[in-house]
Amino acid sequence: MARRTGRRPGNPDTREAILTSAREAFAERGFDGASIRTIAAGAGVDPALVHHYFGAKNKLFMAVMNVPFDPDELLPQVLADGPDGVGERLVRTFLRVWDSPAGAAGVALLRSVISNEWTARLMREFVVTQILRRAMAGLDLPPAEAPLRTSLVASQLVGLAMARYLLRIEPLAGVPAEVAVVAIAPTVQRYLTGDLTDVFAAHPVPGAPAEVSTGTPPTA
Amino acid sequence: MARRTGRRPGNPDTREAILTSAREAFAERGFDGASIRTIAAGAGVDPALVHHYFGAKNKLFMAVMNVPFDPDELLPQVLADGPDGVGERLVRTFLRVWDSPAGAAGVALLRSVISNEWTARLMREFVVTQILRRAMAGLDLPPAEAPLRTSLVASQLVGLAMARYLLRIEPLAGVPAEVAVVAIAPTVQRYLTGDLTDVFAAHPVPGAPAEVSTGTPPTA
């Protein structure tokens, strides 16, 4: 898009300048560290204008990521009935988005995440702050366990998207969504709410930065 | 690399020409459909020369993919003690390769798989014929169930590599490998040998090409 110089309300360049500034800020400082004030300053506009264009900071992040779904709409559906059956509802909702026309955008997003370190950092920040953190809050998981539990969920769901939509490994790529739901829901349910005593015994400071294990690892 | 014309035994161009021909053949016809004869013809050399340079067809495929590990060495370790504990051994071996210096090559391979449709096709073919199929044979899984079971395993392991090494989602990215082993081994064990009666009830023709579900899917 050709850039024009005048940045006024209603000018598409203003919108674009805010998005560019926000993209840099979210990647460099993370979602929590990037303030609307800083983003506005980077775009050379008034903070009120950022709110005017995008609303709350999480909506601005969604616009930056151009994600083909709205966590504000989907998360309440997944979390509504509490911990029981949340694995099944999460996998079913995940596959409904990917199997919809929005799925093509998802594949494009996945490709760009993987080929570009900058996009990968943004996506990690988006998944953690906009999806996993809110899912944890909604499920009332033990705070010390929640980060590892949700990153395990991320590992299964990212892998499901990769295997089914990008690598297209058969038969998983071709089965009806409900088959994948029945197969994978128990995994997600266990990661979220199952007894992971042995996991947390192996990981004495859950959620803390990585440490070198002090015991002798059983690498028989 | 500058290409020279003479292709003789010992000439690096011969080796390169065979690899190029093999890459095309494996991507277009799959591992089973690509013959040494066709690959040799594509490179303008005698089939005996292909064997001389690379040995068996699966070794040629490994050279094409430039994978940083040898399934011939690792699979027997994983499969040696039979179905009991195979999930744990598989996840531990998987993480040992990724946590070794070879892991950097793995990340590069994962990136190229994802940004390039051609490489994705080759990787899918490699994973299915060189790893999953042989793992199935070694575990003596019911033939009708084996393809879906192993593609479920692929979804978890690809996602583990993505989350831990490429997206680096914490705390999974930073925990000692044994923590991830304890957390993820039961998932892989269930996919391989667990009771998936409900999954196969939802998927009446396991391993067959994708079909449109005839029943009313429970998308409540």
CSV table of C-alpha atoms in Angstrom, one decimal:
chain,number,residue,atom,x,y,z
A,1,MET,CA,0.0,0.0,0.0
A,2,ALA,CA,1.4,3.4,-0.9
A,3,ARG,CA,2.0,5.5,2.1
A,4,ARG,CA,0.6,9.0,2.4
A,5,THR,CA,1.9,11.5,4.9
A,6,GLY,CA,-1.1,13.2,6.5
A,7,ARG,CA,-2.4,11.1,9.5
A,8,ARG,CA,-5.8,12.2,10.5
A,9,PRO,CA,-8.8,10.5,12.1
A,10,GLY,CA,-10.4,8.4,9.4
A,11,ASN,CA,-7.2,8.2,7.4
A,12,PRO,CA,-6.3,4.5,6.7
A,13,ASP,CA,-2.7,5.5,7.2
A,14,THR,CA,-3.5,6.3,10.8
A,15,ARG,CA,-4.9,2.9,11.3
A,16,GLU,CA,-1.9,1.3,9.6
A,17,ALA,CA,0.5,3.4,11.6
A,18,ILE,CA,-1.1,2.3,14.9
A,19,LEU,CA,-1.0,-1.4,13.8
A,20,THR,CA,2.7,-1.1,12.9
A,21,SER,CA,3.5,0.5,16.2
A,22,ALA,CA,1.4,-2.0,18.1
A,23,ARG,CA,3.1,-4.9,16.3
A,24,GLU,CA,6.5,-3.7,17.4
A,25,ALA,CA,5.4,-2.9,20.9
A,26,PHE,CA,3.7,-6.3,21.5
A,27,ALA,CA,6.7,-8.2,20.1
A,28,GLU,CA,9.3,-6.2,22.0
A,29,ARG,CA,7.5,-5.7,25.4
A,30,GLY,CA,4.9,-8.3,25.4
A,31,PHE,CA,1.1,-7.7,25.8
A,32,ASP,CA,1.4,-6.6,29.4
A,33,GLY,CA,4.4,-4.4,28.9
A,34,ALA,CA,3.1,-2.6,25.8
A,35,SER,CA,0.9,0.4,26.8
A,36,ILE,CA,-1.6,2.2,24.6
A,37,ARG,CA,0.3,5.3,25.4
A,38,THR,CA,3.6,3.9,24.0
A,39,ILE,CA,1.8,2.5,21.0
A,40,ALA,CA,0.1,5.8,20.3
A,41,ALA,CA,3.4,7.7,20.7
A,42,GLY,CA,5.1,5.3,18.2
A,43,ALA,CA,2.3,6.0,15.7
A,44,GLY,CA,2.4,9.8,16.4
A,45,VAL,CA,-1.2,9.9,17.4
A,46,ASP,CA,-3.2,10.6,20.6
A,47,PRO,CA,-3.9,7.6,22.8
A,48,ALA,CA,-7.7,8.4,22.5
A,49,LEU,CA,-7.4,7.7,18.8
A,50,VAL,CA,-6.1,4.2,19.4
A,51,HIS,CA,-9.1,3.5,21.6
A,52,HIS,CA,-11.4,5.1,19.0
A,53,TYR,CA,-10.0,2.8,16.2
A,54,PHE,CA,-9.6,-0.4,18.1
A,55,GLY,CA,-11.2,-0.3,21.5
A,56,ALA,CA,-9.5,-2.2,24.3
A,57,LYS,CA,-5.8,-3.3,24.1
A,58,ASN,CA,-6.8,-7.0,23.6
A,59,LYS,CA,-8.9,-6.0,20.5
A,60,LEU,CA,-5.9,-4.1,19.2
A,61,PHE,CA,-3.8,-7.2,19.6
A,62,MET,CA,-6.4,-9.3,17.7
A,63,ALA,CA,-6.3,-6.7,14.9
A,64,VAL,CA,-2.5,-7.0,14.8
A,65,MET,CA,-2.5,-10.8,14.6
A,66,ASN,CA,-5.4,-10.8,12.2
A,67,VAL,CA,-6.7,-13.9,13.8
A,68,PRO,CA,-9.7,-15.5,12.1
A,69,PHE,CA,-11.7,-15.9,15.4
A,70,ASP,CA,-12.6,-13.9,18.4
A,71,PRO,CA,-11.5,-15.4,21.8
A,72,ASP,CA,-14.1,-13.1,23.5
A,73,GLU,CA,-16.8,-15.0,21.7
A,74,LEU,CA,-15.4,-18.5,21.8
A,75,LEU,CA,-13.8,-18.8,25.3
A,76,PRO,CA,-17.1,-18.3,27.2
A,77,GLN,CA,-18.6,-21.2,25.2
A,78,VAL,CA,-15.7,-23.4,26.1
A,79,LEU,CA,-15.5,-22.4,29.7
A,80,ALA,CA,-19.2,-22.0,30.4
A,81,ASP,CA,-19.9,-25.3,32.0
A,82,GLY,CA,-16.8,-25.4,34.1
A,83,PRO,CA,-14.0,-28.0,34.3
A,84,ASP,CA,-16.2,-31.1,33.5
A,85,GLY,CA,-16.0,-31.8,29.8
A,86,VAL,CA,-13.9,-28.7,29.1
A,87,GLY,CA,-11.4,-30.8,27.1
A,88,GLU,CA,-14.1,-32.0,24.7
A,89,ARG,CA,-15.6,-28.5,24.3
A,90,LEU,CA,-12.1,-27.0,23.7
A,91,VAL,CA,-11.1,-29.5,21.0
A,92,ARG,CA,-14.6,-29.3,19.4
A,93,THR,CA,-14.5,-25.5,19.2
A,94,PHE,CA,-10.9,-25.5,18.0
A,95,LEU,CA,-11.8,-27.9,15.2
A,96,ARG,CA,-14.9,-25.9,14.3
A,97,VAL,CA,-12.8,-22.8,13.7
A,98,TRP,CA,-10.2,-24.7,11.7
A,99,ASP,CA,-12.8,-26.6,9.6
A,100,SER,CA,-14.6,-23.3,8.8
A,101,PRO,CA,-13.6,-20.9,6.0
A,102,ALA,CA,-11.4,-19.2,8.7
A,103,GLY,CA,-9.2,-22.3,8.7
A,104,ALA,CA,-7.4,-21.2,5.5
A,105,ALA,CA,-6.3,-18.0,7.3
A,106,GLY,CA,-5.2,-20.2,10.2
A,107,VAL,CA,-2.9,-22.2,7.9
A,108,ALA,CA,-1.4,-19.0,6.5
A,109,LEU,CA,-0.9,-17.7,10.1
A,110,LEU,CA,0.7,-20.9,11.1
A,111,ARG,CA,3.1,-20.8,8.1
A,112,SER,CA,4.1,-17.2,8.9
A,113,VAL,CA,4.5,-18.0,12.6
A,114,ILE,CA,7.0,-20.7,11.7
A,115,SER,CA,9.0,-19.0,9.1
A,116,ASN,CA,9.3,-15.7,10.9
A,117,GLU,CA,10.8,-15.3,14.4
A,118,TRP,CA,9.0,-12.0,14.9
A,119,THR,CA,5.6,-13.4,14.1
A,120,ALA,CA,6.4,-16.5,16.3
A,121,ARG,CA,7.0,-14.2,19.2
A,122,LEU,CA,3.8,-12.3,18.6
A,123,MET,CA,1.8,-15.5,18.3
A,124,ARG,CA,3.3,-17.0,21.5
A,125,GLU,CA,2.4,-13.8,23.3
A,126,PHE,CA,-1.1,-13.9,21.8
A,127,VAL,CA,-1.7,-17.5,22.7
A,128,VAL,CA,-0.4,-17.1,26.2
A,129,THR,CA,-2.1,-13.8,27.2
A,130,GLN,CA,-5.3,-13.9,25.1
A,131,ILE,CA,-6.2,-17.6,25.3
A,132,LEU,CA,-4.3,-19.7,27.8
A,133,ARG,CA,-4.3,-17.1,30.6
A,134,ARG,CA,-8.0,-16.4,30.2
A,135,ALA,CA,-8.8,-20.1,30.0
A,136,MET,CA,-6.9,-20.7,33.2
A,137,ALA,CA,-8.8,-17.9,35.0
A,138,GLY,CA,-12.1,-19.3,33.8
A,139,LEU,CA,-11.2,-22.8,35.0
A,140,ASP,CA,-9.9,-21.8,38.4
A,141,LEU,CA,-6.8,-24.0,38.1
A,142,PRO,CA,-4.3,-24.0,40.9
A,143,PRO,CA,-2.1,-21.0,40.0
A,144,ALA,CA,1.2,-22.9,40.5
A,145,GLU,CA,0.1,-25.6,38.1
A,146,ALA,CA,-1.8,-23.6,35.5
A,147,PRO,CA,1.1,-22.4,33.3
A,148,LEU,CA,2.5,-25.9,32.7
A,149,ARG,CA,-1.0,-27.4,32.2
A,150,THR,CA,-1.9,-24.9,29.6
A,151,SER,CA,1.4,-25.1,27.7
A,152,LEU,CA,0.8,-28.9,27.5
A,153,VAL,CA,-2.7,-28.1,26.0
A,154,ALA,CA,-1.0,-25.8,23.6
A,155,SER,CA,1.4,-28.6,22.5
A,156,GLN,CA,-1.5,-30.9,21.7
A,157,LEU,CA,-3.6,-28.3,19.9
A,158,VAL,CA,-0.8,-26.8,17.9
A,159,GLY,CA,0.2,-30.4,16.9
A,160,LEU,CA,-3.4,-31.2,15.9
A,161,ALA,CA,-3.5,-28.2,13.6
A,162,MET,CA,-0.2,-29.0,12.2
A,163,ALA,CA,-1.0,-32.7,11.5
A,164,ARG,CA,-4.5,-32.2,10.3
A,165,TYR,CA,-4.3,-29.0,8.3
A,166,LEU,CA,-0.7,-28.3,7.4
A,167,LEU,CA,1.2,-31.6,7.1
A,168,ARG,CA,-2.2,-33.4,6.4
A,169,ILE,CA,-1.1,-36.7,7.9
A,170,GLU,CA,-3.8,-39.3,7.1
A,171,PRO,CA,-6.1,-40.6,8.4
A,172,LEU,CA,-6.2,-37.8,11.0
A,173,ALA,CA,-6.4,-35.2,8.3
A,174,GLY,CA,-9.5,-36.7,6.7
A,175,VAL,CA,-11.6,-38.0,9.6
A,176,PRO,CA,-14.8,-36.1,10.7
A,177,ALA,CA,-14.0,-33.6,13.4
A,178,GLU,CA,-15.9,-35.6,15.9
A,179,VAL,CA,-13.5,-38.5,15.6
A,180,ALA,CA,-10.6,-36.2,16.4
A,181,VAL,CA,-12.7,-34.7,19.3
A,182,VAL,CA,-13.3,-38.2,20.9
A,183,ALA,CA,-9.6,-39.1,20.4
A,184,ILE,CA,-8.0,-36.0,21.7
A,185,ALA,CA,-10.4,-34.5,24.2
A,186,PRO,CA,-9.2,-36.9,27.0
A,187,THR,CA,-5.6,-35.7,26.5
A,188,VAL,CA,-6.7,-32.0,26.8
A,189,GLN,CA,-8.9,-32.8,29.8
A,190,ARG,CA,-6.0,-34.6,31.6
A,191,TYR,CA,-3.6,-31.7,30.9
A,192,LEU,CA,-6.1,-29.2,32.3
A,193,THR,CA,-7.7,-31.0,35.2
A,194,GLY,CA,-6.2,-34.5,35.6
A,195,ASP,CA,-4.0,-35.7,38.3
A,196,LEU,CA,-0.5,-34.6,37.3
A,197,THR,CA,1.1,-35.3,40.7
A,198,ASP,CA,4.0,-37.2,39.1
A,199,VAL,CA,4.6,-34.4,36.6
A,200,PHE,CA,4.8,-31.7,39.3
A,201,ALA,CA,6.9,-34.0,41.4
A,202,ALA,CA,9.4,-34.1,38.5
A,203,HIS,CA,9.1,-30.3,38.2
A,204,PRO,CA,9.4,-29.0,41.8
A,205,VAL,CA,8.9,-25.3,40.9
A,206,PRO,CA,6.0,-25.3,38.4
A,207,GLY,CA,5.6,-22.2,36.4
A,208,ALA,CA,9.0,-20.9,37.4
A,209,PRO,CA,11.8,-20.2,34.9
A,210,ALA,CA,13.6,-23.3,33.7
A,211,GLU,CA,16.1,-24.8,36.1
A,212,VAL,CA,18.6,-27.5,35.9
A,213,SER,CA,17.2,-30.6,37.5
A,214,THR,CA,19.1,-31.4,40.7
A,215,GLY,CA,18.2,-35.1,41.0
A,216,THR,CA,19.5,-37.8,38.8
A,217,PRO,CA,17.2,-38.0,35.8
A,218,PRO,CA,15.9,-41.5,35.2
A,219,THR,CA,17.2,-41.8,31.6
A,220,ALA,CA,17.3,-45.6,31.6
B,1,MET,CA,27.0,-25.1,-6.3
B,2,ALA,CA,28.2,-24.7,-9.9
B,3,ARG,CA,27.1,-27.7,-12.0
B,4,ARG,CA,29.6,-29.5,-14.1
B,5,THR,CA,28.5,-31.8,-16.9
B,6,GLY,CA,30.4,-35.0,-16.5
B,7,ARG,CA,28.7,-37.5,-14.1
B,8,ARG,CA,31.0,-40.2,-13.1
B,9,PRO,CA,31.3,-42.3,-9.9
B,10,GLY,CA,33.0,-40.2,-7.3
B,11,ASN,CA,31.7,-37.0,-8.8
B,12,PRO,CA,29.8,-34.9,-6.3
B,13,ASP,CA,27.5,-33.8,-9.1
B,14,THR,CA,26.4,-37.4,-9.5
B,15,ARG,CA,25.5,-37.6,-5.9
B,16,GLU,CA,23.7,-34.3,-6.2
B,17,ALA,CA,21.8,-35.3,-9.3
B,18,ILE,CA,20.7,-38.5,-7.6
B,19,LEU,CA,19.4,-36.5,-4.6
B,20,THR,CA,17.6,-34.1,-6.8
B,21,SER,CA,15.9,-36.8,-8.8
B,22,ALA,CA,15.1,-38.7,-5.6
B,23,ARG,CA,13.6,-35.6,-4.0
B,24,GLU,CA,11.2,-35.2,-6.9
B,25,ALA,CA,10.3,-38.8,-7.1
B,26,PHE,CA,9.6,-39.2,-3.4
B,27,ALA,CA,7.4,-36.0,-3.4
B,28,GLU,CA,5.5,-37.0,-6.6
B,29,ARG,CA,5.1,-40.7,-6.2
B,30,GLY,CA,5.6,-41.3,-2.5
B,31,PHE,CA,8.2,-43.6,-1.0
B,32,ASP,CA,6.6,-46.8,-2.2
B,33,GLY,CA,5.9,-45.5,-5.7
B,34,ALA,CA,9.4,-44.1,-6.3
B,35,SER,CA,11.7,-46.8,-7.6
B,36,ILE,CA,15.5,-46.8,-7.6
B,37,ARG,CA,15.2,-47.4,-11.4
B,38,THR,CA,13.1,-44.2,-11.9
B,39,ILE,CA,15.3,-42.2,-9.7
B,40,ALA,CA,18.5,-43.4,-11.5
B,41,ALA,CA,16.9,-42.6,-14.9
B,42,GLY,CA,16.0,-39.1,-13.7
B,43,ALA,CA,19.6,-38.5,-12.7
B,44,GLY,CA,21.0,-40.1,-15.9
B,45,VAL,CA,22.9,-42.8,-14.0
B,46,ASP,CA,22.8,-46.6,-13.6
B,47,PRO,CA,20.6,-47.9,-10.8
B,48,ALA,CA,23.7,-49.7,-9.4
B,49,LEU,CA,25.3,-46.3,-8.8
B,50,VAL,CA,22.4,-45.2,-6.7
B,51,HIS,CA,22.9,-48.3,-4.5
B,52,HIS,CA,26.6,-47.6,-4.5
B,53,TYR,CA,26.2,-44.1,-3.2
B,54,PHE,CA,23.3,-44.5,-0.8
B,55,GLY,CA,22.5,-48.1,-0.1
B,56,ALA,CA,18.9,-49.1,0.3
B,57,LYS,CA,16.0,-46.8,-0.7
B,58,ASN,CA,15.2,-45.8,2.9
B,59,LYS,CA,18.8,-44.6,3.3
B,60,LEU,CA,18.5,-42.5,0.1
B,61,PHE,CA,15.3,-41.0,1.6
B,62,MET,CA,17.1,-40.1,4.8
B,63,ALA,CA,19.9,-38.4,2.7
B,64,VAL,CA,17.2,-36.5,0.8
B,65,MET,CA,15.5,-35.3,4.0
B,66,ASN,CA,18.9,-34.6,5.7
B,67,VAL,CA,17.3,-35.7,9.0
B,68,PRO,CA,19.6,-35.3,12.0
B,69,PHE,CA,18.9,-38.8,13.4
B,70,ASP,CA,18.8,-42.4,12.1
B,71,PRO,CA,15.4,-44.2,12.6
B,72,ASP,CA,17.3,-47.5,12.0
B,73,GLU,CA,19.2,-46.8,15.2
B,74,LEU,CA,16.5,-45.2,17.4
B,75,LEU,CA,13.4,-47.2,16.5
B,76,PRO,CA,14.8,-50.5,17.9
B,77,GLN,CA,15.5,-48.8,21.2
B,78,VAL,CA,12.0,-47.5,21.4
B,79,LEU,CA,10.3,-50.7,20.4
B,80,ALA,CA,12.6,-53.2,22.0
B,81,ASP,CA,10.6,-53.9,25.1
B,82,GLY,CA,7.2,-54.1,23.4
B,83,PRO,CA,4.0,-52.2,24.0
B,84,ASP,CA,4.5,-51.7,27.7
B,85,GLY,CA,6.1,-48.3,28.3
B,86,VAL,CA,6.5,-47.6,24.6
B,87,GLY,CA,4.9,-44.1,25.1
B,88,GLU,CA,7.5,-43.2,27.7
B,89,ARG,CA,10.4,-44.5,25.6
B,90,LEU,CA,9.2,-42.8,22.5
B,91,VAL,CA,8.8,-39.4,24.1
B,92,ARG,CA,12.1,-39.7,25.9
B,93,THR,CA,14.0,-40.7,22.7
B,94,PHE,CA,12.2,-37.9,20.8
B,95,LEU,CA,13.3,-35.3,23.3
B,96,ARG,CA,16.8,-36.7,23.6
B,97,VAL,CA,17.2,-36.1,19.8
B,98,TRP,CA,15.7,-32.6,20.0
B,99,ASP,CA,17.7,-31.6,23.1
B,100,SER,CA,20.9,-32.7,21.4
B,101,PRO,CA,22.9,-30.6,19.0
B,102,ALA,CA,20.9,-32.2,16.3
B,103,GLY,CA,17.9,-30.3,17.6
B,104,ALA,CA,19.0,-27.1,15.7
B,105,ALA,CA,18.8,-29.0,12.4
B,106,GLY,CA,15.3,-30.2,13.5
B,107,VAL,CA,14.1,-26.6,14.0
B,108,ALA,CA,15.4,-25.7,10.6
B,109,LEU,CA,13.7,-28.7,9.1
B,110,LEU,CA,10.4,-27.9,10.8
B,111,ARG,CA,10.6,-24.3,9.5
B,112,SER,CA,11.2,-25.5,5.9
B,113,VAL,CA,8.5,-28.1,6.2
B,114,ILE,CA,6.0,-25.4,7.1
B,115,SER,CA,6.9,-22.7,4.6
B,116,ASN,CA,7.2,-25.1,1.7
B,117,GLU,CA,4.5,-27.3,0.4
B,118,TRP,CA,7.0,-29.6,-1.4
B,119,THR,CA,9.0,-30.1,1.7
B,120,ALA,CA,5.8,-30.7,3.7
B,121,ARG,CA,4.8,-33.5,1.4
B,122,LEU,CA,8.3,-35.1,1.6
B,123,MET,CA,8.2,-34.8,5.4
B,124,ARG,CA,4.8,-36.3,5.7
B,125,GLU,CA,5.9,-39.2,3.5
B,126,PHE,CA,9.1,-39.6,5.6
B,127,VAL,CA,7.3,-39.6,8.9
B,128,VAL,CA,4.6,-42.1,7.7
B,129,THR,CA,6.8,-44.6,5.8
B,130,GLN,CA,10.0,-44.4,7.8
B,131,ILE,CA,8.8,-43.9,11.3
B,132,LEU,CA,5.1,-44.5,11.9
B,133,ARG,CA,4.8,-47.5,9.7
B,134,ARG,CA,7.8,-49.2,11.2
B,135,ALA,CA,6.7,-48.3,14.7
B,136,MET,CA,3.3,-49.9,13.9
B,137,ALA,CA,4.9,-53.1,12.6
B,138,GLY,CA,7.2,-53.3,15.7
B,139,LEU,CA,4.3,-52.9,18.1
B,140,ASP,CA,2.0,-55.4,16.3
B,141,LEU,CA,-1.0,-53.0,16.5
B,142,PRO,CA,-4.3,-54.1,14.9
B,143,PRO,CA,-3.8,-53.1,11.2
B,144,ALA,CA,-7.2,-51.4,11.0
B,145,GLU,CA,-6.4,-49.2,13.9
B,146,ALA,CA,-2.7,-48.5,13.4
B,147,PRO,CA,-2.9,-45.6,11.0
B,148,LEU,CA,-5.2,-43.4,13.1
B,149,ARG,CA,-3.4,-44.3,16.3
B,150,THR,CA,0.0,-43.4,14.8
B,151,SER,CA,-1.3,-40.2,13.2
B,152,LEU,CA,-2.6,-39.2,16.7
B,153,VAL,CA,0.9,-39.8,18.1
B,154,ALA,CA,2.3,-37.6,15.3
B,155,SER,CA,0.0,-34.8,16.3
B,156,GLN,CA,1.2,-34.8,19.9
B,157,LEU,CA,4.9,-35.2,19.0
B,158,VAL,CA,4.9,-32.5,16.3
B,159,GLY,CA,3.1,-30.2,18.7
B,160,LEU,CA,5.6,-30.9,21.4
B,161,ALA,CA,8.4,-30.0,19.1
B,162,MET,CA,6.6,-26.8,17.9
B,163,ALA,CA,5.7,-25.7,21.5
B,164,ARG,CA,9.0,-26.5,23.1
B,165,TYR,CA,11.6,-25.7,20.4
B,166,LEU,CA,10.0,-23.4,17.8
B,167,LEU,CA,7.2,-21.3,19.6
B,168,ARG,CA,9.1,-21.8,22.9
B,169,ILE,CA,5.9,-21.6,25.0
B,170,GLU,CA,6.9,-21.5,28.7
B,171,PRO,CA,7.1,-23.3,31.0
B,172,LEU,CA,7.1,-26.3,28.6
B,173,ALA,CA,10.0,-24.9,26.6
B,174,GLY,CA,12.2,-24.7,29.7
B,175,VAL,CA,11.4,-27.7,31.9
B,176,PRO,CA,13.8,-30.6,32.1
B,177,ALA,CA,13.0,-33.2,29.4
B,178,GLU,CA,11.9,-35.7,32.1
B,179,VAL,CA,9.1,-33.4,33.1
B,180,ALA,CA,7.8,-33.4,29.6
B,181,VAL,CA,8.3,-37.2,29.4
B,182,VAL,CA,6.2,-37.8,32.5
B,183,ALA,CA,3.5,-35.4,31.3
B,184,ILE,CA,3.2,-36.5,27.7
B,185,ALA,CA,4.1,-40.3,27.8
B,186,PRO,CA,0.6,-41.3,28.9
B,187,THR,CA,-0.9,-39.4,26.0
B,188,VAL,CA,1.3,-41.3,23.5
B,189,GLN,CA,0.8,-44.6,25.3
B,190,ARG,CA,-3.0,-44.2,25.1
B,191,TYR,CA,-2.9,-43.2,21.4
B,192,LEU,CA,-0.8,-46.3,20.6
B,193,THR,CA,-2.2,-49.1,22.8
B,194,GLY,CA,-5.0,-47.6,24.9
B,195,ASP,CA,-8.7,-48.5,24.6
B,196,LEU,CA,-10.0,-46.2,21.8
B,197,THR,CA,-13.3,-48.1,21.3
B,198,ASP,CA,-15.2,-44.8,21.3
B,199,VAL,CA,-12.9,-43.3,18.7
B,200,PHE,CA,-13.3,-46.2,16.3
B,201,ALA,CA,-17.0,-46.2,16.9
B,202,ALA,CA,-17.1,-42.6,15.7
B,203,HIS,CA,-14.8,-43.6,12.8
B,204,PRO,CA,-16.4,-46.8,11.3
B,205,VAL,CA,-13.8,-47.4,8.6
B,206,PRO,CA,-10.5,-46.7,10.3
B,207,GLY,CA,-7.5,-46.1,8.0
B,208,ALA,CA,-9.8,-45.7,5.0
B,209,PRO,CA,-9.8,-42.4,3.0
B,210,ALA,CA,-11.8,-39.6,4.5
B,211,GLU,CA,-15.6,-40.0,4.2
B,212,VAL,CA,-18.4,-37.7,4.8
B,213,SER,CA,-20.0,-38.7,8.1
B,214,THR,CA,-23.4,-40.2,7.5
B,215,GLY,CA,-24.9,-39.7,10.9
B,216,THR,CA,-25.8,-36.4,12.5
B,217,PRO,CA,-22.6,-35.1,14.1
B,218,PRO,CA,-23.1,-34.2,17.7
B,219,THR,CA,-22.0,-30.6,17.4
B,220,ALA,CA,-23.9,-29.3,20.4
